[in-house]
Coordinates of C-alpha atoms in Angstrom, one line a residue:
X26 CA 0.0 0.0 0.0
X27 CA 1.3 3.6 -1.0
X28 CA -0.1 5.8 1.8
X29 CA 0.5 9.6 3.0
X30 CA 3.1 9.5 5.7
X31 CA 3.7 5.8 5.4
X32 CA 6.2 4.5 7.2
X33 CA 8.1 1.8 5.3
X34 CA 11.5 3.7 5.8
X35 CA 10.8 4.5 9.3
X36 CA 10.7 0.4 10.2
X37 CA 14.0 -0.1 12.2
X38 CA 13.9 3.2 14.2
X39 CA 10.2 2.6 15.4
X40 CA 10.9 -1.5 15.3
X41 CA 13.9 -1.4 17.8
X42 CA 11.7 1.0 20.0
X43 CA 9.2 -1.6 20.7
X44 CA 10.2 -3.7 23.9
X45 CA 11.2 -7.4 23.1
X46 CA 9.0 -8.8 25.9
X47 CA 5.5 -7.5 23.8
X48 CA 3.8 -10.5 22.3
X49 CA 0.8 -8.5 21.3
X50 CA 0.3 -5.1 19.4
X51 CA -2.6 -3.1 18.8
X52 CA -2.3 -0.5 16.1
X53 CA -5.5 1.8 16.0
X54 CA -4.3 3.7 12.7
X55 CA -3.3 0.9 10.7
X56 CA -2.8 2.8 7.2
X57 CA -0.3 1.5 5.0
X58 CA 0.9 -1.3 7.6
X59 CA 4.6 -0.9 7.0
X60 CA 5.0 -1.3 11.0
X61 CA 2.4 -3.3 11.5
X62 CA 3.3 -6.0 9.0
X63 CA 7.3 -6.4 10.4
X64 CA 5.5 -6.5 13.8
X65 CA 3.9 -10.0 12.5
X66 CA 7.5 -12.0 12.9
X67 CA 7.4 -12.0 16.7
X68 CA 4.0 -10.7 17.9
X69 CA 0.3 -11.2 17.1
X70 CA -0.7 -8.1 15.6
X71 CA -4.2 -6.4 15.8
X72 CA -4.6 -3.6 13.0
X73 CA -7.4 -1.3 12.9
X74 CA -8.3 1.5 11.2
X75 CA -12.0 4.0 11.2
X76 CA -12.0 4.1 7.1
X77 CA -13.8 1.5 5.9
X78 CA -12.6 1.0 2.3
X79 CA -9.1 0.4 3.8
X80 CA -10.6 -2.3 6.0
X81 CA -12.4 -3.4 3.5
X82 CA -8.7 -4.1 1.2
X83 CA -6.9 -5.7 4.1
X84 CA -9.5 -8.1 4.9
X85 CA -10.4 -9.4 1.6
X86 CA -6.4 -9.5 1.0
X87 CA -6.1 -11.7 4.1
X88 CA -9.0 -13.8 2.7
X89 CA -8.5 -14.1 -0.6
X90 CA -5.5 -12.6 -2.2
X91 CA -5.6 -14.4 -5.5
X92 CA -9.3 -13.8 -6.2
X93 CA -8.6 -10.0 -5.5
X94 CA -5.1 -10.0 -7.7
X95 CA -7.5 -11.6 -10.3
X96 CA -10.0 -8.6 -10.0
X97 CA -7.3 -5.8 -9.9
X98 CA -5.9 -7.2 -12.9
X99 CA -9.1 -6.2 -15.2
X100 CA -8.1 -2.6 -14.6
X101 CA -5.0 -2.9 -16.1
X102 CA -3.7 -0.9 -18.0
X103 CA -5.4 2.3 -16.4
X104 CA -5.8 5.4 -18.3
X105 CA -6.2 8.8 -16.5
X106 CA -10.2 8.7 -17.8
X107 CA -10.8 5.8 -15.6
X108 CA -8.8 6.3 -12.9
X109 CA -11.4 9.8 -12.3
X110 CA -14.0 7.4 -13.5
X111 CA -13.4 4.7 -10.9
X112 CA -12.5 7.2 -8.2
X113 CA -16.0 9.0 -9.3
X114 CA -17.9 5.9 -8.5
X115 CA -16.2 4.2 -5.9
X116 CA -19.0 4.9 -2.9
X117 CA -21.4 3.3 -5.5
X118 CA -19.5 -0.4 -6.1
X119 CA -21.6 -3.2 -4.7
X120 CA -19.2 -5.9 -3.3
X121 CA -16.1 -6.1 -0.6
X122 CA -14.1 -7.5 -2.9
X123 CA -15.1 -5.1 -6.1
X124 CA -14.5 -2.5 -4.0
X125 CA -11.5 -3.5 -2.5
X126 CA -10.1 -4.1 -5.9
X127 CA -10.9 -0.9 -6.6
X128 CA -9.4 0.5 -3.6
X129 CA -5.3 -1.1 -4.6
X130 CA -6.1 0.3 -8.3
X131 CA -6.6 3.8 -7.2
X132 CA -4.4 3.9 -4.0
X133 CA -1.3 2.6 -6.6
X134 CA -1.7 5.2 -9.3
X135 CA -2.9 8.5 -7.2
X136 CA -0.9 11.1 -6.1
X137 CA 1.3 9.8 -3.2
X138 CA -1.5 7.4 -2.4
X139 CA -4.0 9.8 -1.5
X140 CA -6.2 7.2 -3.2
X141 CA -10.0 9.4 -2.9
X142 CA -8.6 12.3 -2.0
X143 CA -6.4 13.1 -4.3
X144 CA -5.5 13.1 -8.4
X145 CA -3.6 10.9 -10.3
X146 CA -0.3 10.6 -10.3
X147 CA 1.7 12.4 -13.0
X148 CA 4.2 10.4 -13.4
X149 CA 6.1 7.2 -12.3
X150 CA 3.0 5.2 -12.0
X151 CA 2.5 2.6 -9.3
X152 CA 0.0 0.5 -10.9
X153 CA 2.2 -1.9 -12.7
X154 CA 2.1 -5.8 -13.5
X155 CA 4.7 -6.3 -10.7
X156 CA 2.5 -4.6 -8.0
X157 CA -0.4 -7.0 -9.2
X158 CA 1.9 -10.4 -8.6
X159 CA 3.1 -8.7 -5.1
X160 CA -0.2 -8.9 -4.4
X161 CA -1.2 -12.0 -5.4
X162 CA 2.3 -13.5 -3.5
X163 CA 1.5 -11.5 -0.5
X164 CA 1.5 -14.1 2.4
X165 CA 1.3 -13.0 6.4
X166 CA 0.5 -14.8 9.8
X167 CA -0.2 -13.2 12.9
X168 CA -2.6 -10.4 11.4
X169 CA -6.0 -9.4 11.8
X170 CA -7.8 -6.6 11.0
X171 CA -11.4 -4.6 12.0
X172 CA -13.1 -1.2 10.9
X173 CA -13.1 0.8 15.0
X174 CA -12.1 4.3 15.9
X175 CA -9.4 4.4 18.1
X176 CA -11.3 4.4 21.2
X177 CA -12.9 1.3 21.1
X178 CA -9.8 -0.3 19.3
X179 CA -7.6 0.9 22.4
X180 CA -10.4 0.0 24.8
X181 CA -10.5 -3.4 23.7
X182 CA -6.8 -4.4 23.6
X183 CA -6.0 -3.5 27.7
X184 CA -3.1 -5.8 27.7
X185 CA -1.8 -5.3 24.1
X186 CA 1.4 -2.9 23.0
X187 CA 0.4 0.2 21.2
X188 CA 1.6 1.3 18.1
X189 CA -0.3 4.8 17.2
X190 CA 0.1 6.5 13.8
X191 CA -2.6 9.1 13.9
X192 CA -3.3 11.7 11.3
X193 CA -1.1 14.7 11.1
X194 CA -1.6 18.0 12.7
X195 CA -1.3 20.1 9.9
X196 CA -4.5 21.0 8.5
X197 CA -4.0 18.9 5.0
X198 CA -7.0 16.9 4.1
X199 CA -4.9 13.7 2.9
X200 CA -7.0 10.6 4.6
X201 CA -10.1 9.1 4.1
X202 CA -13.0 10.4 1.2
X203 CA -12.2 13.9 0.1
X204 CA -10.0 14.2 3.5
X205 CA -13.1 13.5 5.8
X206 CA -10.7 10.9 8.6
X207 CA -8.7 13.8 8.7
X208 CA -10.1 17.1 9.2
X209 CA -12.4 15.7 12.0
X210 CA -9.7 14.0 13.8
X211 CA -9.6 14.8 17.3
X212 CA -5.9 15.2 19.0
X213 CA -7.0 16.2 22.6
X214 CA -8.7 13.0 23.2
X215 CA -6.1 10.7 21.6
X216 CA -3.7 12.4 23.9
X217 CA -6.4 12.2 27.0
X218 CA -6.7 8.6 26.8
X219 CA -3.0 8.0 26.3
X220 CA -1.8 9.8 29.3
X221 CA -4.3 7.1 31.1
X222 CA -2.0 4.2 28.8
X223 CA 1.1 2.7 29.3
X224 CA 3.4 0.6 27.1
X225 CA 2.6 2.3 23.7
X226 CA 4.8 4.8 21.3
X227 CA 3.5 7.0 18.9
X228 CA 4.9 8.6 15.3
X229 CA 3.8 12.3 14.8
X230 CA 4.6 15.2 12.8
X231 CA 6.7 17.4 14.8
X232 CA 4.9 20.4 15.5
X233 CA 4.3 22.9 18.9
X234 CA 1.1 21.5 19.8
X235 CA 1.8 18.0 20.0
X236 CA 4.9 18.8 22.1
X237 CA 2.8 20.7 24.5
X238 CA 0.0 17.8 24.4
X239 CA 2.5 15.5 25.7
X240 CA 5.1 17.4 27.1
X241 CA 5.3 15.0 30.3
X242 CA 6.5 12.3 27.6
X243 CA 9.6 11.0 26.6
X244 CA 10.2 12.4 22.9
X245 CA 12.9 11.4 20.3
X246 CA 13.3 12.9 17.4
X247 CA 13.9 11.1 14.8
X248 CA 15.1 10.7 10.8
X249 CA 14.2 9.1 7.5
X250 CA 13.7 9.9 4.1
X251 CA 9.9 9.2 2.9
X252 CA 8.7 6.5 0.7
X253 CA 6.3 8.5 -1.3
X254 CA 9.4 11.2 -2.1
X255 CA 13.0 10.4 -1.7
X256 CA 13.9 13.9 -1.7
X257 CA 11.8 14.7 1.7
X258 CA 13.2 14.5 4.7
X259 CA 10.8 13.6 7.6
X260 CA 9.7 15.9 10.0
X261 CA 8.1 13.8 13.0
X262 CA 9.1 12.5 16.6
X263 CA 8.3 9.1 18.1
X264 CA 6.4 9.6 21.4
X265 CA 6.9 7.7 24.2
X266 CA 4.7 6.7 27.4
X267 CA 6.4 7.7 30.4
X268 CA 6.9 3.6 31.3
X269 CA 9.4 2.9 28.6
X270 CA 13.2 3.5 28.7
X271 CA 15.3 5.9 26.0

């Protein structure tokens, strides 16, 4: 998956912060899964996310992978008319796994896999025969995944680790349907039930606001280069709870 602020380069900073003891992980913001999926090698991994066409791609992946490689591969080739067309009539598919399908074909060729919220990408496409067979190849163990907000998901995993990716404070509208997961999102309360948590770390754009919101908290600051442009440097700290060690 190609998604806004994914963290595929970010693996071995956030990885090594995670302590070796943890046999479970709860990931409220499950996005693109970079973390989430390296997590699967040593811990069972529980990966949720409040947009439901994402769900709705992971869990027909993790059901059927070559039925939905098989489906994805009628798009192909896409021209620019139908990636607007498809991205036009998404909310209107009937069918998981037609709109699931739907969901990889758009997320691979728009604009930094802003997927319905953005256009399609100019150049470099992602949508390519190779991305199709990754697909239909991809295997995993120790996975699950279910449509929640990150209150109940939190709520219902007491004794798991927490691994939070939540939306960026910066005012773009890059998630969900025209930006809707994001523009809503509300910081304060992620940050109210957190200082109630331990045994959890968090990646966030650096900013003043979320040093203030958890200025009791151990935070690193940290490097890599983004997946979606290898020119951009990241911006973004790794919060801590107060239980773990630097």
């Amino acid at each position: 998956m190609r998604y806004p602020g994914g963290k595929s380069r970010a693996i071995k900073a956030i990885y090594s912060c995670i302590p070796a003891k943890e046999t479970k992980l709860c990931s409220p913001f499950l996005g693109g899964g970079s973390i989430e999926l390296a997590c699967t090698t040593r811990m069972q991994v529980y990966g949720y996310d409040i947009f439901s066409p994402l769900v709705d791609f992971w869990q027909v992946l993790l059901d059927n992978r070559e039925l939905l490689a098989d489906r994805v591969e009628r798009y192909y080739p896409l021209s620019r008319t139908k990636f607007y067309s498809l991205q036009k009539r998404y909310t209107h598919l009937k069918g998981k796994l037609e709109r699931a399908a739907a969901f990889f074909v758009l997320n691979r060729a728009s604009f930094s896999g802003t997927t319905l919220s953005g256009g399609m990408s100019p150049g470099h496409p992602r949508f390519t025969e190779s991305a199709i067979e990754r697909l239909r190849s991809f295997q995993v163990t120790n996975f699950e995944v279910g449509c929640a907000d990150f209150r109940e998901s939190i709520t219902k995993h007491t004794d798991a680790f927490l691994y939070l990716d939540p939306p960026y404070m910066n005012g773009h509208a890059l998630y969900g349907i025209n930006g809707d997961t994001h523009t809503d999102f509300n910081h304060q309360e992620l940050a109210d039930i957190l200082h109630k948590r331990e045994h959890w770390i968090m990646s966030y754009n650096d900013c003043t606001t979320i040093r203030e919101l958890y200025s009791d908290n151990p935070i690193l600051s940290i490097e890599w280069v983004y997946g979606m442009s290898k020119n951009k440097q990241s911006s973004e700290v790794l919060v801590l709870s107060k239980d773990l060690a630097i």
